[in-house]
Coordinates of C-alpha atoms in Angstrom, one line a residue:
M1 CA -73.6 42.0 -86.6
H2 CA -76.7 43.4 -88.3
K3 CA -76.9 43.0 -92.1
S4 CA -77.8 46.5 -92.7
Q5 CA -74.5 47.6 -91.1
R6 CA -72.6 45.3 -93.9
D7 CA -74.8 47.1 -96.6
M8 CA -73.4 50.4 -95.3
G9 CA -69.9 49.1 -96.4
R10 CA -68.3 49.6 -99.9
G11 CA -68.2 46.0 -101.0
G12 CA -66.3 45.4 -104.4
A13 CA -64.5 42.3 -105.3
G14 CA -63.1 41.2 -102.2
V15 CA -60.1 40.8 -100.3
K16 CA -57.3 38.0 -99.9
L17 CA -57.5 36.7 -96.4
S18 CA -53.7 35.9 -96.5
D19 CA -53.1 39.9 -97.2
M20 CA -55.1 40.5 -93.8
V21 CA -54.0 37.6 -91.7
P22 CA -50.5 36.3 -93.2
E23 CA -50.5 33.8 -90.5
A24 CA -53.7 32.1 -91.8
R25 CA -53.5 28.4 -92.5
F26 CA -55.8 26.9 -95.4
V27 CA -57.3 23.4 -95.4
A28 CA -59.1 22.3 -98.7
C29 CA -57.9 25.5 -100.2
S30 CA -54.7 27.8 -101.0
E31 CA -56.6 31.1 -100.4
I32 CA -59.8 32.5 -99.5
V33 CA -61.1 35.6 -101.2
V34 CA -63.7 37.5 -98.7
G35 CA -66.4 39.2 -100.4
E36 CA -68.8 39.4 -97.7
C37 CA -68.0 37.8 -94.1
Y38 CA -70.2 37.4 -90.9
D39 CA -69.9 36.5 -87.4
D40 CA -73.6 35.4 -87.2
P41 CA -74.6 32.2 -88.9
L42 CA -78.1 33.3 -89.3
L43 CA -76.8 36.1 -91.6
C44 CA -74.7 33.9 -93.6
G45 CA -75.8 32.9 -97.0
P46 CA -74.4 31.3 -100.1
G47 CA -70.9 32.5 -101.1
D48 CA -70.4 34.3 -97.8
V49 CA -67.6 33.5 -95.4
F50 CA -68.1 33.0 -91.9
V51 CA -65.8 33.7 -89.0
A52 CA -66.3 31.5 -86.0
R53 CA -65.8 33.6 -83.0
E54 CA -66.0 31.6 -79.9
G55 CA -68.7 32.7 -77.5
V56 CA -70.1 35.3 -79.5
F57 CA -73.2 33.2 -81.2
G58 CA -72.6 30.2 -79.1
E59 CA -70.1 27.5 -79.4
A60 CA -67.6 28.1 -82.5
N61 CA -68.0 24.5 -83.9
E62 CA -72.0 24.7 -83.6
A63 CA -72.2 28.0 -85.4
A64 CA -70.0 27.2 -87.8
Q65 CA -72.2 24.1 -88.8
E66 CA -75.2 26.3 -89.0
A67 CA -73.4 28.9 -91.3
L68 CA -72.5 25.8 -93.6
A69 CA -75.9 24.9 -93.6
N70 CA -77.0 28.2 -94.6
G71 CA -74.4 27.9 -97.5
A72 CA -71.2 29.7 -96.3
A73 CA -68.6 29.2 -98.8
A74 CA -65.8 29.0 -96.4
I75 CA -65.0 29.2 -92.5
I76 CA -62.6 31.1 -90.8
A77 CA -61.8 29.8 -87.2
E78 CA -59.0 29.1 -84.6
T79 CA -59.2 25.6 -84.7
V80 CA -59.7 22.7 -86.8
I81 CA -63.7 22.6 -87.6
P82 CA -65.3 19.9 -89.6
T83 CA -66.4 21.4 -93.1
G84 CA -67.3 18.7 -95.2
G85 CA -64.7 19.7 -97.7
V86 CA -65.7 23.6 -97.6
P87 CA -62.7 25.9 -97.4
L88 CA -61.3 26.5 -93.9
A89 CA -58.6 28.9 -92.6
I90 CA -57.4 28.5 -89.3
V91 CA -56.2 31.9 -87.7
P92 CA -54.5 32.9 -84.4
N93 CA -57.4 35.1 -83.3
A94 CA -60.6 34.9 -84.9
D95 CA -62.0 38.1 -83.3
W96 CA -59.0 40.1 -84.6
A97 CA -59.4 38.3 -88.4
Y98 CA -63.2 39.5 -88.3
A99 CA -62.3 43.0 -87.4
R100 CA -59.6 43.3 -90.0
L101 CA -61.6 42.1 -92.8
S102 CA -64.5 44.1 -91.5
H103 CA -62.5 47.2 -91.9
A104 CA -60.9 46.1 -95.2
L105 CA -64.1 45.1 -96.7
A106 CA -65.0 48.8 -95.9
G107 CA -62.1 50.2 -97.8
D108 CA -60.0 50.9 -94.7
P109 CA -61.9 54.1 -94.1
A110 CA -59.6 55.2 -91.3
Q111 CA -56.8 55.7 -93.6
R112 CA -59.0 58.7 -94.9
L113 CA -59.1 60.2 -91.6
R114 CA -57.2 61.5 -88.4
V115 CA -58.7 59.1 -85.8
I116 CA -58.6 60.3 -82.1
A117 CA -59.4 57.4 -80.0
V118 CA -60.7 57.8 -76.2
T119 CA -60.8 55.1 -73.9
G120 CA -60.7 54.9 -70.1
T121 CA -63.2 53.7 -67.3
S122 CA -65.0 56.8 -66.9
G123 CA -65.3 60.0 -69.0
K124 CA -64.8 58.8 -72.3
T125 CA -68.4 60.1 -73.8
T126 CA -67.6 63.5 -72.3
T127 CA -64.2 63.7 -73.5
V128 CA -65.2 62.7 -77.0
W129 CA -67.8 65.2 -77.5
L130 CA -65.7 68.2 -75.9
T131 CA -63.0 67.2 -78.1
A132 CA -65.1 67.3 -81.1
T133 CA -66.4 70.7 -80.3
V134 CA -62.8 71.9 -79.7
L135 CA -61.9 70.8 -83.1
A136 CA -65.0 72.0 -84.8
E137 CA -64.3 75.5 -83.5
A138 CA -61.0 75.4 -85.1
G139 CA -62.7 75.0 -88.1
L140 CA -62.1 71.4 -88.7
R141 CA -64.7 68.8 -90.1
V142 CA -65.2 66.3 -87.4
G143 CA -67.1 63.1 -87.1
V144 CA -68.1 61.4 -83.8
I145 CA -68.4 57.8 -83.0
S146 CA -69.7 57.2 -79.3
D147 CA -72.1 55.6 -76.9
L148 CA -74.3 58.9 -77.1
G149 CA -74.6 58.6 -80.8
C150 CA -72.6 59.2 -84.2
L151 CA -72.5 62.3 -86.2
D152 CA -71.0 62.4 -89.6
G153 CA -70.3 65.7 -91.8
S154 CA -73.7 65.8 -93.5
G155 CA -75.4 68.0 -91.1
M156 CA -78.1 65.5 -90.5
G157 CA -77.7 65.3 -86.8
V158 CA -76.7 62.5 -84.4
E159 CA -77.8 59.0 -85.0
Q160 CA -77.4 55.8 -83.1
G161 CA -75.0 53.2 -84.3
H162 CA -74.0 49.6 -83.3
V163 CA -70.5 50.6 -83.3
E164 CA -69.1 48.1 -80.8
D165 CA -69.7 45.5 -83.8
P166 CA -66.4 45.9 -85.8
A167 CA -68.4 45.9 -88.8
G168 CA -70.5 48.4 -87.4
L169 CA -67.6 50.6 -86.8
A170 CA -66.0 50.1 -90.0
A171 CA -69.3 51.4 -91.7
W172 CA -69.3 54.4 -89.8
L173 CA -65.9 55.3 -90.3
E174 CA -66.6 55.0 -93.9
R175 CA -69.8 57.1 -93.5
L176 CA -67.7 59.8 -91.9
A177 CA -65.1 59.8 -94.5
D178 CA -67.5 59.8 -97.6
S179 CA -69.4 62.8 -95.8
G180 CA -66.0 65.0 -95.8
C181 CA -64.8 64.3 -92.3
T182 CA -61.3 65.1 -91.9
H183 CA -61.0 63.9 -88.2
A184 CA -62.9 61.3 -86.3
V185 CA -63.4 61.1 -82.5
V186 CA -64.2 57.7 -81.5
E187 CA -65.2 56.4 -78.0
V188 CA -63.5 52.9 -77.5
S189 CA -64.9 50.8 -74.8
S190 CA -63.3 47.7 -73.1
R191 CA -66.0 45.6 -75.1
M192 CA -64.5 47.0 -78.4
L193 CA -60.9 46.5 -77.5
A194 CA -61.7 42.8 -76.3
A195 CA -63.3 42.3 -79.6
C196 CA -60.3 43.9 -81.4
A197 CA -62.6 46.3 -83.0
L198 CA -59.6 48.7 -84.2
A199 CA -57.9 45.9 -85.8
G200 CA -55.7 47.4 -88.6
M201 CA -56.6 50.9 -87.7
E202 CA -53.9 53.6 -87.2
C203 CA -54.9 56.4 -84.8
D204 CA -53.3 59.7 -84.7
T205 CA -53.9 60.3 -81.1
V206 CA -55.0 58.0 -78.1
V207 CA -56.5 59.6 -74.9
V208 CA -56.9 57.8 -71.8
T209 CA -59.2 59.1 -69.1
N210 CA -58.4 57.0 -66.3
L211 CA -58.2 53.3 -65.2
A212 CA -60.2 51.9 -62.4
D213 CA -61.8 48.8 -61.1
A214 CA -64.5 47.9 -63.3
H215 CA -66.3 45.5 -65.8
R216 CA -64.9 42.4 -63.7
D217 CA -68.2 40.9 -65.1
L218 CA -67.0 40.9 -68.7
H219 CA -63.4 40.3 -68.4
G220 CA -63.1 38.1 -65.5
S221 CA -60.4 40.0 -63.4
L222 CA -59.0 43.6 -62.7
E223 CA -55.6 42.5 -64.3
A224 CA -57.6 41.2 -67.7
Y225 CA -59.5 44.3 -67.8
H226 CA -56.5 46.6 -67.4
A227 CA -54.6 44.5 -70.1
I228 CA -57.9 44.9 -72.6
K229 CA -57.4 48.6 -72.1
E230 CA -53.9 48.6 -72.9
R231 CA -54.4 47.1 -76.3
I232 CA -55.6 50.6 -77.3
L233 CA -51.8 51.3 -77.7
D234 CA -51.5 48.7 -80.4
S235 CA -53.6 51.0 -82.8
L236 CA -51.5 54.2 -82.1
A237 CA -49.4 55.5 -85.1
D238 CA -45.6 55.4 -84.7
D239 CA -45.8 59.3 -85.0
G240 CA -48.9 59.6 -83.0
C241 CA -49.6 61.1 -79.7
L242 CA -50.5 59.7 -76.3
I243 CA -52.6 61.8 -74.1
V244 CA -53.4 60.7 -70.5
N245 CA -54.6 61.9 -67.1
G246 CA -51.4 62.5 -65.2
D247 CA -53.3 62.2 -62.0
D248 CA -54.0 58.5 -62.5
E249 CA -50.8 56.6 -61.3
R250 CA -52.3 53.6 -63.0
L251 CA -51.7 55.0 -66.5
C252 CA -47.9 55.3 -65.9
R253 CA -47.9 51.9 -67.5
F254 CA -49.0 53.6 -70.7
I255 CA -46.5 56.1 -70.9
D256 CA -43.8 53.6 -70.0
R257 CA -44.5 51.2 -72.6
C258 CA -44.7 53.8 -75.3
A259 CA -41.3 55.3 -74.3
T260 CA -39.8 51.8 -74.3
E261 CA -41.6 50.4 -77.7
R262 CA -42.6 53.5 -79.4
P263 CA -39.9 56.2 -78.8
A264 CA -41.3 58.4 -81.6
V265 CA -44.6 58.7 -79.9
G266 CA -45.4 62.1 -78.2
T267 CA -47.0 62.2 -74.7
I268 CA -49.2 64.8 -73.3
T269 CA -50.3 64.7 -69.5
V270 CA -53.1 66.6 -68.2
G271 CA -54.2 66.8 -64.6
L272 CA -55.6 69.0 -61.6
Q273 CA -52.3 69.0 -60.0
T274 CA -49.4 68.4 -62.4
G275 CA -49.2 68.1 -66.0
D276 CA -48.6 69.7 -69.4
L277 CA -52.0 71.1 -69.0
T278 CA -53.4 72.0 -65.7
A279 CA -56.4 73.7 -63.9
T280 CA -56.8 75.8 -61.1
P281 CA -60.4 76.1 -59.6
V282 CA -61.7 79.7 -59.5
E283 CA -65.3 79.1 -58.3
R284 CA -67.3 76.2 -58.2
S285 CA -71.3 75.6 -57.1
L286 CA -74.4 73.6 -58.1
F287 CA -74.9 76.3 -60.8
G288 CA -71.7 75.8 -62.6
Q289 CA -67.8 76.3 -62.3
T290 CA -65.1 78.7 -63.7
F291 CA -61.2 77.6 -63.9
L292 CA -58.2 78.7 -65.4
M293 CA -56.5 76.6 -67.7
H294 CA -52.9 76.7 -67.9
A295 CA -50.6 75.2 -70.9
G296 CA -46.9 76.3 -70.6
S297 CA -46.9 80.0 -70.1
H298 CA -50.6 80.6 -71.1
T299 CA -53.4 80.7 -69.0
V300 CA -57.1 81.4 -69.9
P301 CA -60.4 81.1 -68.0
V302 CA -63.1 78.6 -69.0
A303 CA -67.0 78.9 -67.7
V304 CA -68.9 75.6 -68.0
T305 CA -72.2 74.4 -66.5
P306 CA -71.4 70.8 -65.0
P307 CA -70.1 71.5 -61.5
V308 CA -68.2 68.3 -61.1
V309 CA -64.6 67.8 -60.8
S310 CA -64.4 64.8 -63.6
F311 CA -65.6 67.4 -66.0
V312 CA -62.8 69.7 -65.4
R313 CA -60.4 66.5 -66.3
D314 CA -62.3 65.7 -69.4
A315 CA -62.1 69.2 -70.4
L316 CA -58.3 69.2 -70.0
L317 CA -58.1 66.0 -72.0
A318 CA -60.1 67.7 -74.8
A319 CA -57.9 70.8 -74.8
A320 CA -54.9 68.4 -75.0
V321 CA -56.4 67.2 -78.3
G322 CA -56.5 70.8 -79.3
V323 CA -53.0 71.4 -78.5
R324 CA -51.9 68.3 -80.2
T325 CA -53.7 69.7 -83.5
Q326 CA -52.3 73.2 -82.7
V327 CA -55.5 74.9 -81.9
P328 CA -54.6 78.1 -79.9
L329 CA -55.4 78.0 -76.2
E330 CA -58.2 80.8 -76.5
R331 CA -60.1 79.1 -79.2
I332 CA -60.0 75.9 -77.3
A333 CA -61.4 77.8 -74.3
R334 CA -64.1 78.9 -76.5
G335 CA -64.9 75.5 -77.9
L336 CA -65.2 74.3 -74.3
E337 CA -67.5 77.0 -73.3
A338 CA -69.7 76.7 -76.4
A339 CA -69.9 73.0 -75.5
G340 CA -71.2 74.0 -72.0
S341 CA -72.2 70.2 -71.2
V342 CA -72.8 67.0 -72.8
S343 CA -76.4 65.7 -73.3
G344 CA -76.9 63.2 -70.6
R345 CA -73.7 63.4 -68.8
V346 CA -74.2 65.3 -65.7
E347 CA -76.6 67.6 -67.5
R348 CA -78.5 70.2 -65.6
L349 CA -82.3 70.0 -65.7
D350 CA -83.7 73.5 -64.9
R351 CA -87.5 73.9 -65.1
G352 CA -87.5 76.9 -62.5
Q353 CA -87.3 74.6 -59.4
D354 CA -85.2 76.1 -56.3
F355 CA -83.2 72.8 -56.0
A356 CA -80.5 71.7 -58.5
A357 CA -81.3 68.8 -60.8
F358 CA -78.9 66.7 -62.9
L359 CA -79.2 64.0 -65.5
D360 CA -76.5 61.2 -66.0
L361 CA -75.9 57.8 -67.2
P362 CA -72.8 56.3 -65.7
T363 CA -71.4 53.2 -67.2
S364 CA -69.4 52.4 -64.1
G365 CA -69.3 52.5 -60.3
H366 CA -66.3 54.5 -60.6
A367 CA -68.1 57.3 -62.9
L368 CA -71.3 57.4 -60.6
A369 CA -68.9 57.5 -57.2
S370 CA -66.8 60.6 -58.7
T371 CA -70.0 62.3 -59.7
L372 CA -71.7 61.9 -56.3
A373 CA -68.7 62.9 -54.4
S374 CA -68.5 66.1 -56.3
L375 CA -72.3 66.8 -55.8
R376 CA -72.2 66.0 -52.1
R377 CA -69.3 68.5 -51.7
L378 CA -71.3 71.2 -53.3
T379 CA -74.6 70.4 -51.8
P380 CA -75.4 72.0 -48.4
G381 CA -78.9 70.5 -48.0
R382 CA -80.2 67.0 -49.1
L383 CA -78.7 64.8 -52.0
L384 CA -81.2 62.6 -53.7
L385 CA -80.4 59.8 -56.1
I386 CA -83.2 58.4 -58.4
A387 CA -82.0 55.6 -60.7
E388 CA -83.6 53.3 -63.4
E389 CA -83.7 49.8 -62.1
G390 CA -81.7 48.7 -65.4
I391 CA -78.9 50.8 -64.4
A392 CA -78.7 50.0 -60.8
N393 CA -78.7 46.5 -61.8
T394 CA -75.8 47.0 -64.2
L395 CA -73.8 48.7 -61.4
G396 CA -74.0 45.6 -59.0
G397 CA -77.4 45.1 -58.5
A398 CA -80.3 47.1 -56.5
R399 CA -79.2 45.9 -53.1
R400 CA -75.6 46.8 -53.5
F401 CA -76.5 50.1 -55.3
V402 CA -78.6 51.5 -52.6
T403 CA -75.7 50.7 -49.9
R404 CA -73.0 52.2 -51.8
S405 CA -74.9 55.4 -52.7
A406 CA -75.5 55.8 -49.0
K407 CA -72.0 57.1 -48.6
W408 CA -73.0 60.4 -50.3
C409 CA -76.8 60.4 -50.8
D410 CA -79.4 60.9 -48.0
D411 CA -81.8 58.9 -50.0
C412 CA -81.9 56.7 -52.8
L413 CA -84.8 55.5 -55.1
I414 CA -84.8 52.9 -57.7
A415 CA -87.5 53.2 -60.3
P416 CA -88.8 50.1 -62.1
A417 CA -88.0 50.0 -66.1
D418 CA -91.8 50.8 -67.0
I419 CA -92.1 53.7 -64.5
A420 CA -93.7 55.8 -67.4
A421 CA -96.2 52.9 -68.7
E422 CA -99.6 54.1 -70.0
Y423 CA -101.3 51.6 -67.8
A424 CA -99.6 51.4 -64.4
D425 CA -100.1 48.6 -61.9
D426 CA -99.9 49.0 -58.2
R427 CA -96.0 48.5 -58.3
I428 CA -95.7 51.5 -60.5
V429 CA -97.9 53.7 -58.7
A430 CA -96.2 53.1 -55.4
S431 CA -92.8 53.9 -57.2
Y432 CA -94.2 57.3 -58.7
A433 CA -95.5 57.9 -55.2
R434 CA -92.1 57.5 -53.5
I435 CA -90.7 59.8 -56.3
D436 CA -93.4 62.4 -55.9
R437 CA -92.8 62.6 -52.1
A438 CA -89.0 62.7 -52.5
L439 CA -89.0 65.7 -55.1
A440 CA -91.7 67.5 -53.2
G441 CA -89.4 67.6 -49.9
L442 CA -86.7 69.1 -51.8
G443 CA -85.9 72.8 -51.7
A444 CA -83.1 75.7 -52.1
G445 CA -79.7 74.0 -51.2
D446 CA -80.9 70.5 -52.0
C447 CA -79.8 68.4 -55.2
V448 CA -81.2 65.5 -57.1
L449 CA -79.2 63.4 -59.6
V450 CA -81.2 61.3 -61.9
L451 CA -79.8 58.3 -63.7
G452 CA -81.6 57.2 -66.8
D453 CA -81.2 56.7 -70.5
L454 CA -81.9 59.8 -72.1
L455 CA -82.3 58.3 -75.7
R456 CA -85.3 56.3 -74.4
G457 CA -87.3 59.5 -74.0
G458 CA -86.7 61.0 -77.5
G459 CA -83.3 62.5 -76.5
P460 CA -81.0 63.9 -79.3
A461 CA -79.9 60.7 -80.9
G462 CA -83.6 59.0 -80.4
D463 CA -86.7 59.2 -82.5
P464 CA -89.3 61.4 -80.5
E465 CA -92.2 59.6 -82.3
S466 CA -91.2 56.1 -81.2
S467 CA -89.1 56.4 -78.4
Q468 CA -90.2 54.7 -74.9
L469 CA -90.5 57.2 -72.1
G470 CA -88.5 56.4 -69.1
L471 CA -87.5 57.8 -65.6
I472 CA -86.0 61.3 -67.1
D473 CA -89.2 61.8 -68.9
V474 CA -91.2 61.2 -65.4
V475 CA -89.0 63.7 -63.3
D476 CA -89.1 66.2 -66.1
G477 CA -92.6 66.1 -66.4
W478 CA -93.1 66.4 -62.5
L479 CA -90.7 69.5 -62.4
Q480 CA -92.8 71.2 -65.4
L481 CA -95.9 70.6 -63.5
A482 CA -94.9 71.7 -60.2
H483 CA -93.0 74.8 -61.5
P484 CA -95.1 76.1 -64.6
P485 CA -93.5 79.0 -66.4
R486 CA -94.5 82.6 -65.0
Q487 CA -96.8 84.1 -67.5
P488 CA -95.5 87.7 -68.5
A489 CA -97.6 90.5 -66.8
Q490 CA -100.6 91.7 -68.7
R491 CA -100.3 95.3 -69.7
R492 CA -103.5 97.3 -68.3
A493 CA -105.9 98.9 -70.8
A494 CA -105.5 102.7 -71.1

């Protein structure tokens, strides 16, 4: 974690480890009172407690020795570690202990909020921001913690936060509570669940968008990935609510587990086919879509900008949270329409060009495939995909990325990370020339999907003065130069 993240916390007299982790066994002491704890040995100083999380900052024993050399007053680990007489606590799960201590040291801020946790393979960010808009439309004070950025109740705007670290998550939850938020909508990745980042939290509502084959590189196998995702249920309150995408059969295990272990938990299913909330398409084109949203005997129309089917699913999940919070369906629809789209998630880029252009930042191959499949069905002409090199590498490597995209796209270009560098070498010039030719060849009925990090180019959660320009800026600049705004006609002199 970053030291500044801990500085955001409440601090105080400290907490007893045995109160947080009753299973802890102590060596060379009978208790450890934690005032500050770190999992990075470089941040550990005199009087601090070091939690030796295996593999986070190297091998646990070596990291502990480095922390001791820096003055650590106690070590928490999963196995016996030589400490030279410094107090040691042995815990069943160091990740869980570190996360639980992080929340406790921040004053357990989740207890002051109604937390809506959103997880799944794809659609998390969109669902989070749509949910926040729906709840805000109902007059609630809503904070957001997501990949796209974090938003508290101060009105200062979206900021970036290191929330995958448990201490960073706890600090942001505290910030939301202190700024007057009553509800927190939190995006929960598999990394966070693997790190037990929600340890000790009770969520009022858990939303699961879908469950697909992804992130084997992080978790080792599909089975391990699915098991990690299922950990989200451990944080659901006994009287909470589980909201799932009923069209995904793999989510039946979540419903069945709640029915068996937590019979008081409510369940809401959404789906394009069947569910407690469903949707019927009215019209859909590259320029937007309208659908009818059904909840029981009530039906309302909803018009949104993103044309992809996955956006309707995410909208239904957000609507289900609204239903859970007793927001009228008409107001839910107004919230969804007010959101229109989510920044950087199949977001329309319109500079007056004849063809459709969208910006996206998929975090899995499943998310990209869903978007491309929807755009392919709606595009009568050419479908062009342009991606930053880093995104292609994250989604399986450049060669595999191009091969998989060929199922839907007529052409796929991968741009180097420094495509917008001030001093371009031959490689960058050649890449820009390919992008220039591809965009110049598009016309009415065509579509381009640009995959890039909006925040690099001074996006809503970035600093416009310091952000590094990226592919999105290059494409946006090309569109503006190729399609300058029309000047209003000059009135003739009398």
